[in-house]
Short mmCIF file of the C-alpha atoms (twelve columns), coordinates in Angstrom:
data_MODEL
# 
_entry.id   MODEL 
# 
loop_
_atom_site.group_PDB 
_atom_site.id 
_atom_site.type_symbol 
_atom_site.label_atom_id 
_atom_site.label_alt_id 
_atom_site.label_comp_id 
_atom_site.label_asym_id 
_atom_site.label_seq_id 
_atom_site.Cartn_x 
_atom_site.Cartn_y 
_atom_site.Cartn_z 
_atom_site.pdbx_PDB_model_num 
ATOM 1   C CA . MET A 1   7.172   22.082  -14.217 1 
ATOM 2   C CA . SER A 2   8.523   19.361  -11.961 1 
ATOM 3   C CA . SER A 3   11.505  17.201  -12.778 1 
ATOM 4   C CA . TYR A 4   10.182  13.903  -11.383 1 
ATOM 5   C CA . PHE A 5   6.808   12.890  -12.771 1 
ATOM 6   C CA . PHE A 6   5.117   10.084  -10.793 1 
ATOM 7   C CA . VAL A 7   2.306   8.142   -12.441 1 
ATOM 8   C CA . VAL A 8   0.579   5.861   -9.950  1 
ATOM 9   C CA . GLY A 9   -2.075  3.150   -9.938  1 
ATOM 10  C CA . ALA A 10  -5.425  3.557   -8.218  1 
ATOM 11  C CA . SER A 11  -4.713  1.923   -4.843  1 
ATOM 12  C CA . GLY A 12  -2.894  3.079   -1.743  1 
ATOM 13  C CA . GLY A 13  -0.329  0.358   -2.409  1 
ATOM 14  C CA . HIS A 14  0.557   2.114   -5.657  1 
ATOM 15  C CA . VAL A 15  0.798   5.665   -4.342  1 
ATOM 16  C CA . TYR A 16  2.642   5.231   -1.026  1 
ATOM 17  C CA . PRO A 17  5.917   3.904   -2.573  1 
ATOM 18  C CA . ALA A 18  5.907   6.914   -4.899  1 
ATOM 19  C CA . LEU A 19  5.312   9.265   -1.963  1 
ATOM 20  C CA . ALA A 20  8.218   7.591   -0.148  1 
ATOM 21  C CA . ILE A 21  10.563  8.618   -2.970  1 
ATOM 22  C CA . ALA A 22  8.985   12.051  -3.375  1 
ATOM 23  C CA . GLU A 23  9.637   12.915  0.272   1 
ATOM 24  C CA . LEU A 24  13.385  12.887  -0.513  1 
ATOM 25  C CA . LEU A 25  12.848  15.641  -3.097  1 
ATOM 26  C CA . SER A 26  11.706  19.235  -2.863  1 
ATOM 27  C CA . LYS A 27  8.028   19.784  -3.647  1 
ATOM 28  C CA . LYS A 28  8.837   21.907  -6.688  1 
ATOM 29  C CA . GLU A 29  10.618  18.912  -8.233  1 
ATOM 30  C CA . VAL A 30  7.634   16.565  -7.939  1 
ATOM 31  C CA . PHE A 31  4.417   16.047  -9.881  1 
ATOM 32  C CA . PHE A 32  1.816   13.261  -9.648  1 
ATOM 33  C CA . ILE A 33  -0.900  11.884  -11.860 1 
ATOM 34  C CA . ALA A 34  -3.525  9.469   -10.511 1 
ATOM 35  C CA . ARG A 35  -6.934  8.148   -11.460 1 
ATOM 36  C CA . LYS A 36  -9.874  10.392  -10.616 1 
ATOM 37  C CA . ASP A 37  -11.995 9.325   -7.605  1 
ATOM 38  C CA . SER A 38  -9.582  6.551   -6.591  1 
ATOM 39  C CA . PRO A 39  -8.033  5.762   -3.185  1 
ATOM 40  C CA . ALA A 40  -4.744  7.080   -4.587  1 
ATOM 41  C CA . SER A 41  -6.295  10.457  -5.463  1 
ATOM 42  C CA . THR A 42  -7.889  10.655  -2.020  1 
ATOM 43  C CA . ILE A 43  -4.480  10.088  -0.428  1 
ATOM 44  C CA . LEU A 44  -2.809  12.684  -2.658  1 
ATOM 45  C CA . ASN A 45  -5.423  15.240  -1.626  1 
ATOM 46  C CA . GLY A 46  -3.838  15.217  1.825   1 
ATOM 47  C CA . PHE A 47  -0.409  16.205  0.518   1 
ATOM 48  C CA . SER A 48  0.738   19.507  -0.944  1 
ATOM 49  C CA . TYR A 49  2.325   18.018  -4.070  1 
ATOM 50  C CA . PRO A 50  0.976   19.299  -7.385  1 
ATOM 51  C CA . TRP A 51  -1.024  16.629  -9.186  1 
ATOM 52  C CA . ILE A 52  -3.688  16.041  -11.806 1 
ATOM 53  C CA . THR A 53  -6.118  13.244  -12.540 1 
ATOM 54  C CA . CYS A 54  -6.527  10.874  -15.439 1 
ATOM 55  C CA . ILE A 55  -9.661  8.890   -16.240 1 
ATOM 56  C CA . ALA A 56  -9.872  5.148   -15.658 1 
ATOM 57  C CA . THR A 57  -8.108  3.333   -18.487 1 
ATOM 58  C CA . ASN A 58  -10.799 0.747   -19.195 1 
ATOM 59  C CA . THR A 59  -11.632 1.391   -22.850 1 
ATOM 60  C CA . PHE A 60  -9.727  2.199   -26.021 1 
ATOM 61  C CA . PHE A 61  -11.161 5.724   -25.913 1 
ATOM 62  C CA . SER A 62  -9.962  6.321   -22.334 1 
ATOM 63  C CA . PHE A 63  -6.528  4.917   -23.234 1 
ATOM 64  C CA . ILE A 64  -6.186  7.360   -26.137 1 
ATOM 65  C CA . LYS A 65  -7.486  10.276  -24.059 1 
ATOM 66  C CA . ASN A 66  -4.948  9.649   -21.288 1 
ATOM 67  C CA . PHE A 67  -2.152  9.190   -23.809 1 
ATOM 68  C CA . ILE A 68  -2.925  12.491  -25.579 1 
ATOM 69  C CA . MET A 69  -3.203  14.376  -22.285 1 
ATOM 70  C CA . ALA A 70  0.182   13.088  -21.116 1 
ATOM 71  C CA . PHE A 71  1.783   13.633  -24.535 1 
ATOM 72  C CA . PHE A 72  0.948   17.347  -24.547 1 
ATOM 73  C CA . ILE A 73  2.112   17.755  -20.948 1 
ATOM 74  C CA . PHE A 74  5.448   16.151  -21.787 1 
ATOM 75  C CA . LYS A 75  5.849   18.210  -24.968 1 
ATOM 76  C CA . LYS A 76  5.209   21.502  -23.225 1 
ATOM 77  C CA . GLN A 77  7.171   20.893  -20.027 1 
ATOM 78  C CA . ARG A 78  10.694  19.806  -19.163 1 
ATOM 79  C CA . ILE A 79  10.492  16.462  -17.334 1 
ATOM 80  C CA . ARG A 80  13.670  14.696  -16.187 1 
ATOM 81  C CA . CYS A 81  12.006  11.298  -15.808 1 
ATOM 82  C CA . VAL A 82  8.722   9.440   -15.378 1 
ATOM 83  C CA . ILE A 83  8.360   6.959   -12.506 1 
ATOM 84  C CA . GLY A 84  5.524   4.443   -12.774 1 
ATOM 85  C CA . THR A 85  4.225   2.246   -9.975  1 
ATOM 86  C CA . GLY A 86  2.189   -0.229  -12.011 1 
ATOM 87  C CA . ALA A 87  -1.488  -0.782  -12.984 1 
ATOM 88  C CA . ILE A 88  -3.265  -0.182  -16.276 1 
ATOM 89  C CA . ASP A 89  -3.711  3.566   -15.738 1 
ATOM 90  C CA . THR A 90  0.047   4.045   -15.958 1 
ATOM 91  C CA . VAL A 91  0.394   2.433   -19.398 1 
ATOM 92  C CA . PRO A 92  -0.739  5.300   -21.703 1 
ATOM 93  C CA . ILE A 93  1.175   7.890   -19.655 1 
ATOM 94  C CA . VAL A 94  4.390   5.860   -19.705 1 
ATOM 95  C CA . LEU A 95  4.048   5.236   -23.452 1 
ATOM 96  C CA . ALA A 96  3.596   8.962   -24.024 1 
ATOM 97  C CA . ALA A 97  6.803   9.558   -22.060 1 
ATOM 98  C CA . PHE A 98  8.619   7.033   -24.239 1 
ATOM 99  C CA . ILE A 99  7.441   8.762   -27.426 1 
ATOM 100 C CA . CYS A 100 8.712   12.045  -25.964 1 
ATOM 101 C CA . ARG A 101 12.066  10.418  -25.156 1 
ATOM 102 C CA . ILE A 102 11.726  10.917  -21.415 1 
ATOM 103 C CA . PRO A 103 13.582  8.339   -19.252 1 
ATOM 104 C CA . ILE A 104 11.216  5.838   -17.621 1 
ATOM 105 C CA . PHE A 105 11.636  3.958   -14.345 1 
ATOM 106 C CA . LEU A 106 9.231   1.399   -12.890 1 
ATOM 107 C CA . LEU A 107 8.489   0.149   -9.367  1 
ATOM 108 C CA . GLU A 108 7.207   -3.415  -9.012  1 
ATOM 109 C CA . GLN A 109 5.860   -4.206  -5.559  1 
ATOM 110 C CA . ASN A 110 4.547   -7.778  -5.950  1 
ATOM 111 C CA . THR A 111 6.204   -11.173 -6.326  1 
ATOM 112 C CA . ILE A 112 4.225   -11.712 -9.533  1 
ATOM 113 C CA . PRO A 113 4.526   -8.516  -11.590 1 
ATOM 114 C CA . GLY A 114 1.340   -7.027  -12.972 1 
ATOM 115 C CA . ARG A 115 0.666   -7.220  -16.687 1 
ATOM 116 C CA . SER A 116 1.191   -3.486  -17.082 1 
ATOM 117 C CA . ASN A 117 4.766   -3.528  -15.782 1 
ATOM 118 C CA . ARG A 118 5.523   -6.722  -17.697 1 
ATOM 119 C CA . PHE A 119 4.547   -4.871  -20.869 1 
ATOM 120 C CA . LEU A 120 6.228   -1.586  -19.936 1 
ATOM 121 C CA . GLN A 121 9.542   -3.267  -19.068 1 
ATOM 122 C CA . PHE A 122 10.649  -2.856  -22.684 1 
ATOM 123 C CA . PHE A 123 10.415  0.936   -22.425 1 
ATOM 124 C CA . ALA A 124 12.048  1.395   -19.012 1 
ATOM 125 C CA . ARG A 125 15.654  2.192   -18.157 1 
ATOM 126 C CA . ASN A 126 15.370  0.379   -14.848 1 
ATOM 127 C CA . ILE A 127 12.829  -1.624  -12.826 1 
ATOM 128 C CA . TYR A 128 13.000  -1.676  -9.026  1 
ATOM 129 C CA . LEU A 129 11.834  -4.917  -7.407  1 
ATOM 130 C CA . THR A 130 10.544  -5.630  -3.913  1 
ATOM 131 C CA . PHE A 131 10.932  -9.423  -4.147  1 
ATOM 132 C CA . ALA A 132 13.696  -11.493 -5.719  1 
ATOM 133 C CA . GLU A 133 10.982  -13.873 -6.965  1 
ATOM 134 C CA . SER A 134 9.878   -11.215 -9.476  1 
ATOM 135 C CA . GLN A 135 13.059  -11.423 -11.543 1 
ATOM 136 C CA . ARG A 136 12.019  -14.452 -13.600 1 
ATOM 137 C CA . TYR A 137 8.985   -12.616 -14.997 1 
ATOM 138 C CA . PHE A 138 11.072  -9.953  -16.742 1 
ATOM 139 C CA . LEU A 139 12.684  -10.676 -20.083 1 
ATOM 140 C CA . THR A 140 14.916  -7.624  -19.894 1 
ATOM 141 C CA . LYS A 141 17.727  -7.605  -17.338 1 
ATOM 142 C CA . ASN A 142 17.495  -3.939  -16.373 1 
ATOM 143 C CA . PHE A 143 16.075  -4.633  -12.906 1 
ATOM 144 C CA . GLN A 144 17.411  -4.104  -9.411  1 
ATOM 145 C CA . LEU A 145 16.315  -5.649  -6.112  1 
ATOM 146 C CA . THR A 146 15.759  -2.710  -3.739  1 
ATOM 147 C CA . GLY A 147 12.796  -3.559  -1.532  1 
ATOM 148 C CA . ASN A 148 9.629   -1.480  -1.348  1 
ATOM 149 C CA . PRO A 149 9.936   2.199   -0.300  1 
ATOM 150 C CA . ILE A 150 8.252   3.123   2.997   1 
ATOM 151 C CA . CYS A 151 6.525   6.509   3.278   1 
ATOM 152 C CA . MET A 152 7.657   8.322   6.422   1 
ATOM 153 C CA . THR A 153 5.927   11.693  6.020   1 
ATOM 154 C CA . TYR A 154 2.218   12.371  6.387   1 
ATOM 155 C CA . PRO A 155 -0.151  15.281  5.776   1 
ATOM 156 C CA . GLN A 156 -0.158  17.924  8.490   1 
ATOM 157 C CA . ASN A 157 -3.869  18.782  8.173   1 
ATOM 158 C CA . ILE A 158 -5.235  15.406  9.248   1 
ATOM 159 C CA . LYS A 159 -6.836  14.315  12.475  1 
ATOM 160 C CA . ASN A 160 -4.318  12.053  14.196  1 
ATOM 161 C CA . ILE A 161 -5.281  8.996   16.207  1 
ATOM 162 C CA . ASP A 162 -3.999  9.351   19.777  1 
ATOM 163 C CA . LEU A 163 -4.038  5.735   20.935  1 
ATOM 164 C CA . LYS A 164 -1.597  6.516   23.750  1 
ATOM 165 C CA . GLY A 165 -4.218  8.583   25.503  1 
ATOM 166 C CA . LEU A 166 -6.861  5.847   25.481  1 
ATOM 167 C CA . VAL A 167 -7.562  3.366   28.261  1 
ATOM 168 C CA . PHE A 168 -7.914  -0.137  26.859  1 
ATOM 169 C CA . ALA A 169 -9.564  -3.106  28.518  1 
ATOM 170 C CA . LYS A 170 -6.707  -5.552  27.876  1 
ATOM 171 C CA . GLU A 171 -2.908  -5.394  27.688  1 
ATOM 172 C CA . LYS A 172 -2.584  -6.888  24.182  1 
ATOM 173 C CA . THR A 173 -3.985  -5.237  21.052  1 
ATOM 174 C CA . LEU A 174 -4.703  -6.862  17.684  1 
ATOM 175 C CA . LEU A 175 -4.892  -4.755  14.530  1 
ATOM 176 C CA . VAL A 176 -6.813  -5.977  11.469  1 
ATOM 177 C CA . ILE A 177 -5.962  -4.442  8.084   1 
ATOM 178 C CA . GLY A 178 -7.831  -5.179  4.880   1 
ATOM 179 C CA . GLY A 179 -5.863  -2.789  2.678   1 
ATOM 180 C CA . SER A 180 -6.686  0.801   1.665   1 
ATOM 181 C CA . GLN A 181 -10.163 -0.277  0.510   1 
ATOM 182 C CA . GLY A 182 -10.897 -2.644  3.396   1 
ATOM 183 C CA . ALA A 183 -11.848 -6.326  3.284   1 
ATOM 184 C CA . HIS A 184 -15.474 -7.321  3.874   1 
ATOM 185 C CA . ALA A 185 -14.730 -10.932 4.807   1 
ATOM 186 C CA . LEU A 186 -12.176 -9.936  7.448   1 
ATOM 187 C CA . ASN A 187 -14.373 -7.137  8.772   1 
ATOM 188 C CA . ASP A 188 -17.388 -9.434  9.170   1 
ATOM 189 C CA . PHE A 189 -15.340 -12.151 10.861  1 
ATOM 190 C CA . PHE A 190 -13.611 -9.947  13.438  1 
ATOM 191 C CA . ILE A 191 -16.670 -7.888  14.293  1 
ATOM 192 C CA . ALA A 192 -18.497 -11.143 15.040  1 
ATOM 193 C CA . GLN A 193 -15.538 -12.556 17.011  1 
ATOM 194 C CA . GLN A 194 -14.784 -9.419  19.038  1 
ATOM 195 C CA . PRO A 195 -16.325 -10.726 22.300  1 
ATOM 196 C CA . ARG A 196 -14.302 -13.945 22.056  1 
ATOM 197 C CA . LEU A 197 -11.126 -11.976 21.318  1 
ATOM 198 C CA . LEU A 198 -11.784 -9.921  24.427  1 
ATOM 199 C CA . ASP A 199 -12.142 -13.122 26.453  1 
ATOM 200 C CA . ALA A 200 -8.816  -14.272 24.979  1 
ATOM 201 C CA . GLY A 201 -7.134  -11.083 26.237  1 
ATOM 202 C CA . PHE A 202 -7.090  -8.911  23.109  1 
ATOM 203 C CA . ASN A 203 -8.304  -5.417  22.347  1 
ATOM 204 C CA . LEU A 204 -9.335  -5.123  18.706  1 
ATOM 205 C CA . LEU A 205 -8.627  -2.388  16.132  1 
ATOM 206 C CA . VAL A 206 -10.102 -2.851  12.639  1 
ATOM 207 C CA . LEU A 207 -9.385  -0.706  9.578   1 
ATOM 208 C CA . CYS A 208 -12.672 -1.385  7.797   1 
ATOM 209 C CA . GLY A 209 -12.349 0.744   4.670   1 
ATOM 210 C CA . ASN A 210 -14.599 3.731   3.973   1 
ATOM 211 C CA . SER A 211 -17.201 1.884   1.929   1 
ATOM 212 C CA . TYR A 212 -17.802 -0.884  4.464   1 
ATOM 213 C CA . PHE A 213 -17.716 1.473   7.444   1 
ATOM 214 C CA . ASN A 214 -20.175 3.992   6.013   1 
ATOM 215 C CA . LYS A 215 -22.655 1.275   5.068   1 
ATOM 216 C CA . LYS A 216 -22.491 -0.462  8.441   1 
ATOM 217 C CA . TRP A 217 -22.416 2.660   10.635  1 
ATOM 218 C CA . PRO A 218 -23.861 5.525   8.551   1 
ATOM 219 C CA . LYS A 219 -24.693 7.568   11.663  1 
ATOM 220 C CA . ASN A 220 -21.010 7.761   12.633  1 
ATOM 221 C CA . SER A 221 -20.323 10.160  9.741   1 
ATOM 222 C CA . GLY A 222 -16.890 8.651   9.217   1 
ATOM 223 C CA . GLU A 223 -15.847 8.946   12.858  1 
ATOM 224 C CA . PRO A 224 -14.315 5.837   14.521  1 
ATOM 225 C CA . ARG A 225 -16.738 3.551   16.361  1 
ATOM 226 C CA . TYR A 226 -15.674 2.721   19.921  1 
ATOM 227 C CA . ILE A 227 -16.775 -0.382  21.832  1 
ATOM 228 C CA . LYS A 228 -16.375 -0.042  25.593  1 
ATOM 229 C CA . GLN A 229 -16.398 -2.371  28.567  1 
ATOM 230 C CA . ASN A 230 -16.552 -0.834  32.048  1 
ATOM 231 C CA . ASN A 231 -15.277 2.548   30.812  1 
ATOM 232 C CA . SER A 232 -12.332 0.886   29.007  1 
ATOM 233 C CA . ILE A 233 -12.075 0.481   25.237  1 
ATOM 234 C CA . SER A 234 -12.239 -3.083  23.956  1 
ATOM 235 C CA . ALA A 235 -12.518 -2.359  20.212  1 
ATOM 236 C CA . ILE A 236 -12.255 0.503   17.718  1 
ATOM 237 C CA . TYR A 237 -13.503 0.329   14.139  1 
ATOM 238 C CA . PHE A 238 -11.984 2.878   11.750  1 
ATOM 239 C CA . PRO A 239 -13.070 3.794   8.222   1 
ATOM 240 C CA . TYR A 240 -9.481  4.685   7.347   1 
ATOM 241 C CA . VAL A 241 -6.319  5.849   9.129   1 
ATOM 242 C CA . ASP A 242 -3.886  8.308   7.555   1 
ATOM 243 C CA . ARG A 243 -1.209  7.947   10.245  1 
ATOM 244 C CA . ILE A 244 -0.850  4.164   10.117  1 
ATOM 245 C CA . ASP A 245 2.594   4.554   11.684  1 
ATOM 246 C CA . LEU A 246 1.000   5.745   14.948  1 
ATOM 247 C CA . VAL A 247 -1.276  2.695   14.952  1 
ATOM 248 C CA . TYR A 248 1.566   0.233   14.293  1 
ATOM 249 C CA . GLN A 249 3.513   1.649   17.223  1 
ATOM 250 C CA . GLN A 250 0.669   0.921   19.652  1 
ATOM 251 C CA . VAL A 251 -0.381  -2.612  18.652  1 
ATOM 252 C CA . ASP A 252 1.154   -5.983  19.475  1 
ATOM 253 C CA . TYR A 253 -0.178  -8.176  16.678  1 
ATOM 254 C CA . VAL A 254 -1.546  -7.699  13.169  1 
ATOM 255 C CA . VAL A 255 -3.867  -9.682  10.927  1 
ATOM 256 C CA . SER A 256 -3.635  -8.425  7.384   1 
ATOM 257 C CA . ARG A 257 -4.060  -9.014  3.698   1 
ATOM 258 C CA . ALA A 258 -0.787  -9.519  1.852   1 
ATOM 259 C CA . GLY A 259 -0.484  -6.482  -0.360  1 
ATOM 260 C CA . ALA A 260 3.141   -5.620  -1.006  1 
ATOM 261 C CA . THR A 261 3.107   -2.168  0.589   1 
ATOM 262 C CA . THR A 262 1.407   -3.448  3.751   1 
ATOM 263 C CA . LEU A 263 3.965   -6.272  3.985   1 
ATOM 264 C CA . SER A 264 6.805   -3.779  3.716   1 
ATOM 265 C CA . GLU A 265 5.278   -1.701  6.517   1 
ATOM 266 C CA . LEU A 266 4.841   -4.767  8.727   1 
ATOM 267 C CA . GLN A 267 8.494   -5.646  8.161   1 
ATOM 268 C CA . PHE A 268 9.634   -2.084  8.835   1 
ATOM 269 C CA . TYR A 269 7.657   -1.824  12.095  1 
ATOM 270 C CA . ASN A 270 8.592   -5.414  13.026  1 
ATOM 271 C CA . LYS A 271 5.018   -6.520  13.730  1 
ATOM 272 C CA . CYS A 272 4.059   -10.112 14.540  1 
ATOM 273 C CA . SER A 273 1.520   -10.793 11.808  1 
ATOM 274 C CA . VAL A 274 -0.756  -13.482 10.444  1 
ATOM 275 C CA . LEU A 275 -1.354  -12.894 6.740   1 
ATOM 276 C CA . ILE A 276 -4.679  -13.785 5.120   1 
ATOM 277 C CA . PRO A 277 -4.133  -13.231 1.382   1 
ATOM 278 C CA . TYR A 278 -7.018  -11.960 -0.700  1 
ATOM 279 C CA . PRO A 279 -8.086  -15.170 -2.488  1 
ATOM 280 C CA . TYR A 280 -9.195  -13.434 -5.690  1 
ATOM 281 C CA . SER A 281 -6.122  -11.314 -6.376  1 
ATOM 282 C CA . ARG A 282 -4.875  -11.511 -9.942  1 
ATOM 283 C CA . ASP A 283 -2.460  -14.431 -10.443 1 
ATOM 284 C CA . ASN A 284 -2.973  -15.158 -6.737  1 
ATOM 285 C CA . HIS A 285 -0.151  -12.677 -6.158  1 
ATOM 286 C CA . GLN A 286 -1.049  -11.972 -2.529  1 
ATOM 287 C CA . THR A 287 -0.491  -15.607 -1.587  1 
ATOM 288 C CA . LYS A 288 2.860   -15.498 -3.386  1 
ATOM 289 C CA . ASN A 289 3.728   -12.280 -1.542  1 
ATOM 290 C CA . ALA A 290 2.923   -13.944 1.782   1 
ATOM 291 C CA . LEU A 291 4.929   -17.060 0.988   1 
ATOM 292 C CA . ALA A 292 7.940   -14.854 0.227   1 
ATOM 293 C CA . VAL A 293 8.044   -13.466 3.785   1 
ATOM 294 C CA . ILE A 294 6.720   -16.179 6.118   1 
ATOM 295 C CA . GLN A 295 10.140  -17.722 6.623   1 
ATOM 296 C CA . ALA A 296 10.662  -14.890 9.119   1 
ATOM 297 C CA . ASP A 297 9.712   -15.629 12.733  1 
ATOM 298 C CA . ASN A 298 7.246   -12.732 12.894  1 
ATOM 299 C CA . PHE A 299 5.022   -13.896 9.997   1 
ATOM 300 C CA . ASP A 300 2.602   -16.748 9.402   1 
ATOM 301 C CA . ILE A 301 -0.110  -17.385 6.814   1 
ATOM 302 C CA . LEU A 302 -3.729  -18.515 7.019   1 
ATOM 303 C CA . SER A 303 -6.067  -18.943 4.052   1 
ATOM 304 C CA . GLN A 304 -9.400  -17.169 4.189   1 
ATOM 305 C CA . ASP A 305 -11.409 -20.371 3.693   1 
ATOM 306 C CA . LYS A 306 -9.774  -21.820 6.817   1 
ATOM 307 C CA . LEU A 307 -10.168 -18.721 8.963   1 
ATOM 308 C CA . ASP A 308 -10.947 -19.865 12.506  1 
ATOM 309 C CA . LEU A 309 -10.360 -17.961 15.727  1 
ATOM 310 C CA . GLU A 310 -8.714  -20.813 17.640  1 
ATOM 311 C CA . VAL A 311 -6.334  -21.505 14.740  1 
ATOM 312 C CA . LEU A 312 -5.556  -17.789 14.463  1 
ATOM 313 C CA . LEU A 313 -4.816  -17.405 18.170  1 
ATOM 314 C CA . GLU A 314 -2.526  -20.436 18.081  1 
ATOM 315 C CA . LYS A 315 -0.576  -18.987 15.171  1 
ATOM 316 C CA . LEU A 316 -0.253  -15.624 16.916  1 
ATOM 317 C CA . SER A 317 1.109   -17.308 20.041  1 
ATOM 318 C CA . TYR A 318 4.115   -18.692 18.105  1 
ATOM 319 C CA . LEU A 319 5.184   -15.390 16.543  1 
ATOM 320 C CA . LYS A 320 8.001   -13.209 17.889  1 
ATOM 321 C CA . PRO A 321 9.566   -9.918  16.721  1 
ATOM 322 C CA . LEU A 322 12.808  -10.031 14.783  1 
ATOM 323 C CA . THR A 323 16.101  -8.953  16.341  1 
ATOM 324 C CA . PRO A 324 17.428  -6.570  15.196  1 
ATOM 325 C CA . THR A 325 14.523  -4.714  13.576  1 
ATOM 326 C CA . PRO A 326 14.873  -4.827  9.758   1 
ATOM 327 C CA . LYS A 327 15.848  -1.580  8.030   1 
ATOM 328 C CA . ASN A 328 14.462  -0.140  4.789   1 
ATOM 329 C CA . GLN A 329 16.640  2.063   2.597   1 
ATOM 330 C CA . ALA A 330 14.710  1.451   -0.619  1 
ATOM 331 C CA . SER A 331 13.743  5.082   -1.271  1 
ATOM 332 C CA . GLN A 332 17.330  6.320   -1.033  1 
ATOM 333 C CA . LEU A 333 18.673  3.501   -3.181  1 
ATOM 334 C CA . ILE A 334 16.046  3.943   -5.897  1 
ATOM 335 C CA . LEU A 335 16.487  7.710   -6.123  1 
ATOM 336 C CA . LYS A 336 20.264  7.346   -6.210  1 
ATOM 337 C CA . THR A 337 20.157  4.887   -9.110  1 
ATOM 338 C CA . ILE A 338 17.518  6.950   -10.970 1 
ATOM 339 C CA . ASN A 339 19.765  10.003  -10.837 1 
ATOM 340 C CA . ALA A 340 22.738  7.913   -11.929 1 
ATOM 341 C CA . ASN A 341 20.796  6.758   -14.995 1 
ATOM 342 C CA . LEU A 342 19.674  10.192  -16.156 1 
# 
């Protein structure tokens, strides 16, 4: 059995930091557990790491079932450590590891830590923080500010997006990201505003999320929808993109939610971005995430209830890339300190 056991939350933002650490290890050292039928499990399907599913931890029965499953795995196999990335599904698995005396390490991506990691802090050897603002929420002092790990490897059996080979109508390209599950409000707004964006000199790329895309364009069968003008592409709507790195490299500006993993990617790829935090995130953590980064010249913030195209274009016009491009060594630092604490 693998030495490093990753237990991840349901979203892409929970699984990608874990994958970023796993890519520094050999595949035989790594094992994952993720919620069944979640975005995280869909992402893991594209990788060759061994993994199993747990059920959603939303009742006492499901909590106990996940705990017992993990307990017997840990009793039968030799596990060096358990690494949790937050969310309720990780709680029973981490507690089972604690009962089995397996070292526990936690990743906290947001400025305001989730309730699961705030509870699990008392069982962890170390907690790795993305934002300095998170420190005041932890009563224990076994935390370290590392930044959020960036995943640099991708599945080999996926259909890549070759934006370089496309002929676009305009020189500038705006990317809209609503997170791994999409954002209906952002999708609706930018689809409606696409002609005006074209008039303003922007091509448009929108990562809609599978659910939204399949409902709006069921006949596309999950294939990107292209909008053309005079044989040139003015907009592309995607259900999801596995190789987000290829997209970042070909766009000039980004409008995005303010999930921690997306923010770390925007910093890593040095993208001029206007952040529109999800207004209903727990503890309003996306707004706090955005406020933690907008002091940089390549970020600004705009609330969803004040979303207006003229205001957005004005904000984009003031942004400029950072010099030099920020670096991210979080994965290496986290793995080094984990091994030092085993």
